[in-house]
Amino acid sequence: PEHDDTAAAFEKGLTVNGFNIGAAISAVLCGHLIVDRHGRKPALILGSLLFALGGLVQSTAVSGPMLITGRLIAGVGVGVTSCAGPAYIAEVAPSKIRGAMVGIYQSNICLAIVGASLLNYYDHTMPTGWRWSLSVQIFLGVITALGLFFCSDTPRFLESVGRSEEAVRVLTALRGDQQVARQELDNVREELEEERSIGSASWGEIFVNKYFRNVVILGCLVQFFQIMTGINAMVSFGGTLFADLGVTSIASTLTPPLSFLIGNTIGGFGLVDRLGRRTLLIWGMAGMALSMLAGGIVALVAGEHTSEGGAGYVIIAMIVCYMFSFGISWGFGAWLYISEIMPLRVRGKAVGLCTGVNWGPANVISAFITPMMITGPMGAGGTLLFFGVVSTFVVPFAVFCLPETKGRTLEEITPMFRFATLGDFLTFVRGNLSAGNGMGLSSSAPVSLPRLLDARPAKGETGGSKVGVEGQPSSNPDAENEMAEEV
């Protein structure tokens, strides 16, 4: 636009949000409707082709509505791939390198941000430069879709639909040893049988069952805070922010995303399995808060003179620190955490819902308010200060509400989040403050489904104390029954 005012800021937010809305809707729905029914590979191909189609519509747009329509189509494609991609990685990667594979996945996103920043820097002054930038989606989507035709679907999905021989062949090719592949596939069959016996919770059950509801709310908050603390504001509107500050060098364009990449590499490959998820999420958010607050204060104090002296460089340094802190912690940590804390019975729908909160409310709000804050009375300094304040409030949330999940099995993690009443929640908080384990770990012997079901009183049973899940007398048999139903 000729004038970067509030009206132009609203149009920017609307354009960006076409993508976010499409991604949010497809992320929530595609897990059950596409990924689980038709396979990870077809879902990835479909998502890639939709991404390419959206890029074609955007790069040839002759009006605002056509551009937004293209954004919406591309967003639907990305929502599908963001659901199917992690599932594909988790199901084909050996367990010992699964964490590193998730780190590579996030690192590729960081590399794409660096590449996009570089391309946008060089073509943003060209009359049709935006078309060239958006057209990259066409090539990336088509190349990815073509490449996927040479890949197989995951052994887990193939086994789940009765294609056992193909599952053995694919897993043997991945592991290089047929005996190892058959042993791993036996474990997959056991897991699938357990999932079938437990069943899948309905959408209504997720919201009615207080144990499911509470852990899903925590997961949604993790995803909401990942975005609302400013990361997509820095990625999507960094150019507008730096222009408002009078800083337009290539260093200011490339250094923040590069620091994001470095932080993600260190956190995802070196620290997450050493220091733990909780530690990184707490201290990473603290670093993000301090960086944004310091950058915002400097920008407000310097006023219109940020491009003079060292103020501009200090602000860039603070944003670099923010991006590094995010990369080393919440960048990959938020996605890893929600995949670990969800009970098996609700995992698919719950992770989809949390992903929808990330793409939907969090991204939509961030995309609308950021350009309006930058071009409004708050300016760039007030925008940085706003995200610094939000990040500051998230630090105690991480301290009080996020137990440590490193090195713990699902049977150990699920009881850590089993709280229903206010009193239970206070116990949950105290457990996090004292030992980082929420409501406490399960016993050394995992509680199996049959054992939980055995703990439920038989019809017509009267008198005597009921036996709890750990073999101790239970003062609250109804609670034990609900726990059995939950698992």
Coordinates of C-alpha atoms in Angstrom, one line a residue:
P1 CA 0.0 0.0 0.0
E2 CA 1.0 3.6 -0.6
H3 CA 0.3 4.5 3.1
D4 CA 0.9 1.9 5.8
D5 CA -2.0 3.0 8.0
T6 CA -4.5 1.2 10.1
A7 CA -6.7 0.3 7.1
A8 CA -3.7 -1.2 5.3
A9 CA -2.8 -3.1 8.5
F10 CA -6.3 -4.6 8.6
E11 CA -6.0 -5.7 5.0
K12 CA -2.6 -7.3 5.8
G13 CA -4.1 -9.2 8.8
L14 CA -7.1 -10.4 6.6
T15 CA -4.7 -11.6 3.9
V16 CA -2.5 -13.5 6.4
N17 CA -5.5 -14.9 8.2
G18 CA -6.9 -16.5 5.1
F19 CA -4.0 -19.0 5.4
N20 CA -4.5 -19.4 9.2
I21 CA -8.2 -20.1 9.0
G22 CA -7.8 -22.7 6.3
A23 CA -5.0 -24.4 8.3
A24 CA -7.0 -24.3 11.5
I25 CA -10.1 -26.0 10.0
S26 CA -8.2 -28.7 8.2
A27 CA -5.8 -29.4 11.1
V28 CA -8.8 -30.2 13.4
L29 CA -10.7 -32.3 10.9
C30 CA -8.2 -34.0 8.7
G31 CA -6.7 -36.3 11.3
H32 CA -9.8 -38.4 11.6
L33 CA -11.3 -37.9 8.2
I34 CA -8.2 -38.2 6.0
V35 CA -5.0 -39.2 7.8
D36 CA -6.4 -42.1 9.8
R37 CA -8.9 -43.3 7.2
H38 CA -6.8 -43.1 4.0
G39 CA -3.2 -43.0 5.2
R40 CA -0.4 -40.6 5.9
K41 CA 1.0 -40.7 2.3
P42 CA -2.2 -39.8 0.5
A43 CA -2.8 -37.0 3.0
L44 CA 0.7 -35.6 2.4
I45 CA 0.2 -35.7 -1.3
L46 CA -3.2 -34.0 -1.1
G47 CA -1.8 -31.3 1.2
S48 CA 1.1 -30.7 -1.0
L49 CA -1.1 -30.3 -4.1
L50 CA -3.5 -28.0 -2.3
F51 CA -0.4 -25.9 -1.2
A52 CA 0.7 -25.7 -4.8
L53 CA -2.8 -24.8 -6.1
G54 CA -3.1 -22.1 -3.4
G55 CA 0.3 -20.7 -4.5
L56 CA -0.9 -20.6 -8.1
V57 CA -4.0 -18.7 -7.2
Q58 CA -2.1 -16.2 -5.1
S59 CA 0.7 -15.5 -7.5
T60 CA -1.8 -14.9 -10.4
A61 CA -4.3 -12.9 -8.2
V62 CA -5.8 -9.8 -9.8
S63 CA -7.8 -8.8 -6.7
G64 CA -7.8 -8.9 -2.9
P65 CA -10.5 -11.6 -2.6
M66 CA -8.6 -13.8 -5.1
L67 CA -5.4 -13.4 -3.1
I68 CA -7.2 -14.3 0.1
T69 CA -8.9 -17.3 -1.6
G70 CA -5.5 -18.6 -2.6
R71 CA -4.2 -18.1 0.9
L72 CA -7.2 -20.1 2.2
I73 CA -6.5 -23.0 -0.2
A74 CA -2.8 -23.1 0.7
G75 CA -3.7 -23.0 4.4
V76 CA -5.9 -26.0 4.1
G77 CA -3.0 -27.8 2.4
V78 CA -0.6 -26.9 5.2
G79 CA -3.1 -27.9 7.9
V80 CA -3.3 -31.4 6.3
T81 CA 0.5 -31.7 6.1
S82 CA 1.0 -30.4 9.6
C83 CA -1.2 -33.2 10.9
A84 CA 0.1 -36.0 8.6
G85 CA 3.8 -35.0 8.6
P86 CA 4.6 -35.5 12.3
A87 CA 2.6 -38.7 12.3
Y88 CA 4.6 -40.1 9.3
I89 CA 7.9 -39.2 10.9
A90 CA 6.9 -40.7 14.3
E91 CA 5.8 -44.0 12.6
V92 CA 8.8 -44.6 10.3
A93 CA 11.7 -43.3 12.5
P94 CA 13.5 -45.7 14.9
S95 CA 12.7 -44.8 18.5
K96 CA 16.3 -43.9 19.3
I97 CA 16.3 -41.1 16.7
R98 CA 12.7 -40.1 16.8
G99 CA 13.4 -36.9 18.8
A100 CA 16.2 -36.0 16.4
M101 CA 13.8 -36.5 13.5
V102 CA 11.3 -34.1 15.1
G103 CA 14.2 -31.6 15.4
I104 CA 15.1 -32.0 11.7
Y105 CA 11.4 -31.4 10.9
Q106 CA 11.5 -28.1 12.8
S107 CA 14.9 -27.2 11.5
N108 CA 13.6 -27.5 7.9
I109 CA 10.9 -24.9 8.9
C110 CA 13.6 -22.6 10.2
L111 CA 15.6 -23.0 7.0
A112 CA 12.5 -22.2 5.0
I113 CA 12.0 -19.0 7.0
V114 CA 15.6 -18.0 6.3
G115 CA 15.2 -18.6 2.6
A116 CA 11.9 -16.7 2.5
S117 CA 13.4 -13.8 4.4
L118 CA 16.3 -13.7 1.9
L119 CA 14.0 -13.9 -1.2
N120 CA 11.7 -11.2 0.2
Y121 CA 14.6 -8.9 1.0
Y122 CA 15.8 -8.9 -2.6
D123 CA 12.4 -8.8 -4.4
H124 CA 10.3 -6.6 -2.1
T125 CA 11.2 -3.4 -4.2
M126 CA 10.1 -5.1 -7.5
P127 CA 6.6 -4.3 -8.7
T128 CA 5.9 -8.0 -9.2
G129 CA 8.3 -9.2 -6.5
W130 CA 5.4 -10.5 -4.3
R131 CA 4.2 -12.7 -7.2
W132 CA 7.7 -14.3 -7.4
S133 CA 7.7 -15.0 -3.7
L134 CA 4.3 -16.5 -3.6
S135 CA 5.0 -18.6 -6.7
V136 CA 7.6 -20.6 -4.9
Q137 CA 4.7 -22.4 -3.2
I138 CA 3.8 -24.0 -6.6
F139 CA 7.3 -25.5 -7.2
L140 CA 7.7 -26.7 -3.6
G141 CA 4.2 -28.3 -3.5
V142 CA 4.5 -30.1 -6.8
I143 CA 8.1 -31.3 -6.1
T144 CA 7.0 -32.7 -2.7
A145 CA 3.9 -34.4 -4.1
L146 CA 6.0 -36.0 -6.9
G147 CA 8.6 -37.2 -4.4
L148 CA 6.0 -38.8 -2.2
F149 CA 4.9 -41.1 -5.0
F150 CA 8.3 -42.8 -4.5
C151 CA 7.7 -43.3 -0.7
S152 CA 5.6 -45.9 1.0
D153 CA 2.9 -45.4 3.6
T154 CA 3.9 -46.1 7.2
P155 CA 4.1 -49.7 8.4
R156 CA 1.7 -48.8 11.3
F157 CA -1.0 -47.6 8.9
L158 CA -0.5 -50.6 6.5
E159 CA -0.9 -53.0 9.5
S160 CA -4.0 -51.1 10.7
V161 CA -5.8 -51.7 7.4
G162 CA -4.7 -55.4 7.1
R163 CA -1.9 -55.0 4.6
S164 CA 0.6 -57.0 6.8
E165 CA 2.9 -58.3 4.1
E166 CA 3.4 -54.9 2.7
A167 CA 4.0 -53.5 6.2
V168 CA 6.7 -56.2 6.7
R169 CA 8.4 -55.3 3.4
V170 CA 8.3 -51.5 4.1
L171 CA 9.6 -51.9 7.6
T172 CA 12.4 -54.3 6.5
A173 CA 13.5 -51.7 4.0
L174 CA 13.6 -49.1 6.7
R175 CA 15.4 -51.1 9.3
G176 CA 17.6 -53.3 7.1
D177 CA 16.9 -56.5 9.0
Q178 CA 13.7 -58.6 8.5
Q179 CA 13.9 -60.1 12.0
V180 CA 14.1 -56.7 13.7
A181 CA 11.3 -55.5 11.4
R182 CA 9.0 -58.4 12.3
Q183 CA 9.7 -57.9 16.0
E184 CA 8.9 -54.2 15.8
L185 CA 5.7 -55.0 13.8
D186 CA 4.6 -57.4 16.5
N187 CA 4.8 -54.5 19.0
V188 CA 2.8 -52.4 16.6
R189 CA 0.1 -55.1 16.4
E190 CA -0.1 -55.1 20.2
E191 CA -0.4 -51.3 20.3
L192 CA -3.1 -51.4 17.7
E193 CA -5.1 -54.1 19.6
E194 CA -4.8 -52.0 22.7
E195 CA -6.1 -49.0 20.9
R196 CA -9.0 -51.0 19.5
S197 CA -9.9 -52.4 22.9
I198 CA -9.8 -48.9 24.5
G199 CA -11.6 -47.2 21.6
S200 CA -11.6 -43.6 20.6
A201 CA -13.4 -40.9 22.6
S202 CA -16.1 -38.9 21.0
W203 CA -15.8 -35.1 20.7
G204 CA -18.4 -34.8 23.3
E205 CA -16.5 -37.0 25.7
I206 CA -13.4 -34.8 25.4
F207 CA -15.4 -31.9 26.8
V208 CA -17.6 -33.7 29.3
N209 CA -15.0 -36.0 30.9
K210 CA -13.2 -33.6 33.3
Y211 CA -9.9 -35.5 33.2
F212 CA -9.8 -35.3 29.4
R213 CA -11.1 -31.8 29.3
N214 CA -8.5 -30.4 31.7
V215 CA -5.4 -31.9 30.0
V216 CA -6.8 -30.8 26.6
I217 CA -7.2 -27.3 27.9
L218 CA -3.6 -27.3 29.1
G219 CA -2.5 -28.5 25.7
C220 CA -4.5 -25.8 23.9
L221 CA -3.0 -23.1 26.2
V222 CA 0.5 -24.4 25.4
Q223 CA -0.3 -24.0 21.6
F224 CA -2.0 -20.6 22.1
F225 CA 0.9 -19.2 24.1
Q226 CA 3.4 -20.4 21.6
I227 CA 2.0 -18.0 19.1
M228 CA 0.6 -15.2 21.2
T229 CA 4.1 -14.5 22.7
G230 CA 5.1 -13.0 19.4
I231 CA 6.9 -15.5 17.2
N232 CA 4.6 -15.3 14.1
A233 CA 4.5 -11.5 14.6
M234 CA 8.2 -11.5 14.2
V235 CA 8.2 -13.9 11.2
S236 CA 5.2 -12.5 9.3
F237 CA 5.6 -8.8 10.1
G238 CA 9.3 -8.5 10.9
G239 CA 9.8 -6.4 7.8
T240 CA 7.1 -3.9 8.8
L241 CA 8.5 -3.8 12.3
F242 CA 12.1 -3.1 11.2
A243 CA 10.9 -0.5 8.7
D244 CA 9.0 1.3 11.4
L245 CA 12.2 1.3 13.4
G246 CA 14.2 2.6 10.5
V247 CA 16.3 -0.5 10.3
T248 CA 16.4 -2.1 6.8
S249 CA 19.8 -3.8 6.4
I250 CA 20.1 -7.4 5.2
A251 CA 21.6 -8.2 8.6
S252 CA 18.4 -7.3 10.3
T253 CA 16.5 -9.5 7.9
L254 CA 18.6 -12.6 8.2
T255 CA 20.0 -12.6 11.7
P256 CA 16.7 -13.3 13.6
P257 CA 15.7 -16.3 11.6
L258 CA 19.2 -17.7 11.7
S259 CA 19.2 -17.4 15.5
F260 CA 15.9 -19.3 15.4
L261 CA 17.6 -22.0 13.4
I262 CA 20.6 -22.2 15.7
G263 CA 18.4 -22.3 18.9
N264 CA 16.2 -25.0 17.5
T265 CA 19.3 -27.1 16.6
I266 CA 20.8 -26.8 20.0
G267 CA 17.5 -27.4 21.8
G268 CA 16.1 -30.2 19.6
F269 CA 19.3 -32.1 19.2
G270 CA 21.3 -31.3 22.4
L271 CA 19.2 -30.2 25.4
V272 CA 15.6 -31.5 25.3
D273 CA 16.6 -35.0 26.3
R274 CA 19.2 -33.8 28.8
L275 CA 17.6 -30.8 30.6
G276 CA 14.0 -31.9 30.0
R277 CA 11.0 -30.3 28.5
R278 CA 9.9 -28.4 31.6
T279 CA 13.2 -26.7 32.1
L280 CA 13.5 -25.5 28.5
L281 CA 9.9 -24.3 28.4
I282 CA 10.3 -22.3 31.6
W283 CA 13.7 -20.7 30.9
G284 CA 13.1 -20.3 27.2
M285 CA 10.0 -18.3 27.9
A286 CA 11.8 -16.2 30.5
G287 CA 14.5 -15.4 27.9
M288 CA 11.7 -14.5 25.4
A289 CA 10.1 -12.2 28.0
L290 CA 13.3 -10.4 28.9
S291 CA 14.3 -9.9 25.3
M292 CA 11.0 -8.4 24.2
L293 CA 10.7 -6.2 27.3
A294 CA 14.3 -4.8 26.8
G295 CA 13.8 -4.3 23.1
G296 CA 10.5 -2.5 23.6
I297 CA 11.9 -0.2 26.3
V298 CA 14.8 0.8 24.1
A299 CA 12.6 1.4 21.2
L300 CA 10.2 3.6 23.2
V301 CA 13.0 5.6 24.8
A302 CA 14.8 6.1 21.5
G303 CA 11.6 7.2 19.8
E304 CA 12.2 8.3 16.2
H305 CA 16.0 8.1 16.6
T306 CA 16.2 4.3 16.6
S307 CA 18.1 4.4 13.3
E308 CA 20.7 6.6 14.8
G309 CA 23.5 5.5 17.1
G310 CA 23.2 2.1 18.7
A311 CA 19.5 1.9 19.6
G312 CA 18.6 0.0 16.4
Y313 CA 21.4 -2.5 16.9
V314 CA 20.3 -3.1 20.5
I315 CA 16.7 -3.7 19.3
I316 CA 17.9 -6.2 16.6
A317 CA 20.1 -7.9 19.3
M318 CA 17.1 -8.3 21.6
I319 CA 14.9 -9.7 18.8
V320 CA 17.8 -12.1 17.9
C321 CA 17.9 -13.2 21.6
Y322 CA 14.1 -13.7 21.5
M323 CA 14.2 -15.8 18.4
F324 CA 17.1 -17.9 19.8
S325 CA 15.2 -18.4 23.1
F326 CA 12.0 -19.4 21.2
G327 CA 14.0 -21.8 18.9
I328 CA 15.7 -23.5 21.8
S329 CA 12.5 -24.1 23.7
W330 CA 8.9 -23.4 22.6
G331 CA 9.6 -23.7 18.9
F332 CA 9.7 -27.5 18.9
G333 CA 8.9 -28.0 22.6
A334 CA 5.2 -27.0 22.4
W335 CA 4.6 -29.6 19.6
L336 CA 6.6 -32.3 21.4
Y337 CA 4.8 -31.6 24.7
I338 CA 1.2 -31.9 23.5
S339 CA 2.0 -35.1 21.7
E340 CA 3.3 -36.6 25.0
I341 CA 0.7 -35.5 27.5
M342 CA -2.5 -36.6 25.7
P343 CA -4.2 -39.8 26.9
L344 CA -4.2 -42.6 24.3
R345 CA -8.0 -42.6 24.0
V346 CA -8.2 -38.9 23.0
R347 CA -4.8 -38.4 21.5
G348 CA -5.8 -38.0 17.8
K349 CA -8.7 -35.6 18.4
A350 CA -6.9 -33.8 21.2
V351 CA -3.7 -33.1 19.3
G352 CA -5.8 -32.0 16.3
L353 CA -7.8 -29.6 18.5
C354 CA -4.6 -28.1 20.0
T355 CA -3.2 -27.7 16.5
G356 CA -6.4 -25.9 15.5
V357 CA -6.0 -23.5 18.4
N358 CA -2.5 -22.8 17.2
W359 CA -3.5 -22.1 13.6
G360 CA -6.9 -20.6 14.5
P361 CA -7.4 -18.3 17.5
A362 CA -3.7 -17.8 18.2
N363 CA -2.6 -17.0 14.7
V364 CA -5.7 -15.1 13.7
I365 CA -5.5 -12.8 16.7
S366 CA -1.7 -12.3 16.3
A367 CA -2.1 -11.6 12.6
F368 CA -4.7 -9.0 13.1
I369 CA -3.4 -7.1 16.1
T370 CA 0.3 -7.0 15.2
P371 CA 0.2 -4.8 12.1
M372 CA -2.4 -2.6 13.7
M373 CA -0.2 -2.1 16.8
I374 CA 2.9 -1.3 14.7
T375 CA 1.1 1.3 12.6
G376 CA -1.0 2.6 15.5
P377 CA -0.1 4.7 18.5
M378 CA 1.8 1.9 20.1
G379 CA 4.3 1.7 17.3
A380 CA 7.1 -0.9 17.1
G381 CA 8.3 -0.3 20.6
G382 CA 4.9 -0.8 22.1
T383 CA 4.4 -3.9 20.1
L384 CA 7.6 -5.4 21.4
L385 CA 6.6 -4.4 24.9
F386 CA 3.1 -6.0 24.5
F387 CA 4.6 -9.4 23.6
G388 CA 7.1 -9.0 26.4
V389 CA 4.3 -8.6 28.9
V390 CA 2.4 -11.6 27.5
S391 CA 5.6 -13.7 27.7
T392 CA 6.1 -12.6 31.3
F393 CA 2.6 -13.9 32.2
V394 CA 3.3 -17.3 30.5
V395 CA 6.4 -17.9 32.7
P396 CA 4.4 -18.7 35.8
F397 CA 2.0 -20.8 33.7
A398 CA 4.9 -23.0 32.7
V399 CA 6.2 -23.2 36.3
F400 CA 2.8 -24.1 37.8
C401 CA 1.1 -26.2 35.0
L402 CA 3.7 -28.0 33.0
P403 CA 5.1 -31.2 34.6
E404 CA 8.3 -32.8 33.3
T405 CA 7.7 -35.6 30.8
K406 CA 11.3 -36.5 29.8
G407 CA 12.0 -40.2 29.9
R408 CA 8.5 -41.1 31.2
T409 CA 6.1 -43.6 29.6
L410 CA 2.5 -42.9 28.8
E411 CA 1.4 -44.9 31.9
E412 CA 3.5 -42.5 34.0
I413 CA 2.5 -39.3 32.3
T414 CA -1.3 -39.7 32.2
P415 CA -1.8 -39.8 36.1
M416 CA 0.3 -36.6 36.4
F417 CA -2.5 -34.6 34.7
R418 CA -5.5 -36.4 36.4
F419 CA -7.1 -33.5 38.3
A420 CA -10.7 -32.5 38.4
T421 CA -11.5 -30.1 41.2
L422 CA -9.9 -26.9 42.4
G423 CA -8.4 -28.8 45.3
D424 CA -6.9 -31.3 42.8
F425 CA -5.5 -28.5 40.7
L426 CA -3.8 -27.0 43.7
T427 CA -2.3 -30.4 44.4
F428 CA -1.2 -30.5 40.8
V429 CA 0.5 -27.1 41.1
R430 CA 2.2 -28.1 44.4
G431 CA 3.5 -31.2 42.7
N432 CA 5.0 -29.2 39.9
L433 CA 6.6 -26.7 42.3
S434 CA 8.1 -29.4 44.5
A435 CA 9.1 -32.1 42.0
G436 CA 7.8 -31.2 38.6
N437 CA 5.5 -34.2 38.5
G438 CA 2.0 -32.7 38.8
M439 CA -0.4 -35.1 40.5
G440 CA 2.5 -37.6 41.0
L441 CA 3.9 -40.5 39.1
S442 CA 2.2 -43.9 38.8
S443 CA 3.8 -46.8 40.6
S444 CA 6.8 -48.5 39.1
A445 CA 4.5 -51.1 37.6
P446 CA 2.3 -49.5 34.9
V447 CA -1.4 -49.7 35.5
S448 CA -2.9 -51.8 32.7
L449 CA -6.4 -51.5 31.3
P450 CA -7.5 -54.9 32.6
R451 CA -6.2 -54.0 36.1
L452 CA -8.1 -50.8 36.0
L453 CA -11.3 -52.6 34.9
D454 CA -10.8 -55.2 37.6
A455 CA -10.8 -52.3 40.1
R456 CA -14.3 -51.4 39.2
P457 CA -17.0 -53.0 41.4
A458 CA -19.1 -55.7 39.8
K459 CA -22.8 -55.2 39.3
G460 CA -24.6 -55.9 42.6
E461 CA -21.5 -55.8 44.7
T462 CA -22.2 -54.2 48.1
G463 CA -20.3 -53.7 51.3
G464 CA -16.6 -53.6 52.1
S465 CA -14.0 -51.1 50.9
K466 CA -13.4 -50.9 47.2
V467 CA -9.9 -51.7 45.9
G468 CA -8.1 -48.8 44.2
V469 CA -5.9 -49.1 41.1
E470 CA -2.8 -49.4 43.1
G471 CA -4.2 -52.3 45.2
Q472 CA -5.0 -50.1 48.2
P473 CA -8.5 -49.5 49.8
S474 CA -10.1 -46.6 48.0
S475 CA -12.1 -43.9 49.8
N476 CA -13.6 -42.8 46.5
P477 CA -14.8 -45.7 44.3
D478 CA -16.6 -43.4 41.9
A479 CA -13.3 -41.7 41.1
E480 CA -11.7 -45.1 40.4
N481 CA -14.6 -45.9 38.1
E482 CA -14.1 -42.7 36.2
M483 CA -10.3 -43.4 35.9
A484 CA -11.0 -46.8 34.4
E485 CA -13.5 -45.3 31.9
E486 CA -10.9 -42.6 31.1
V487 CA -8.2 -45.1 30.2

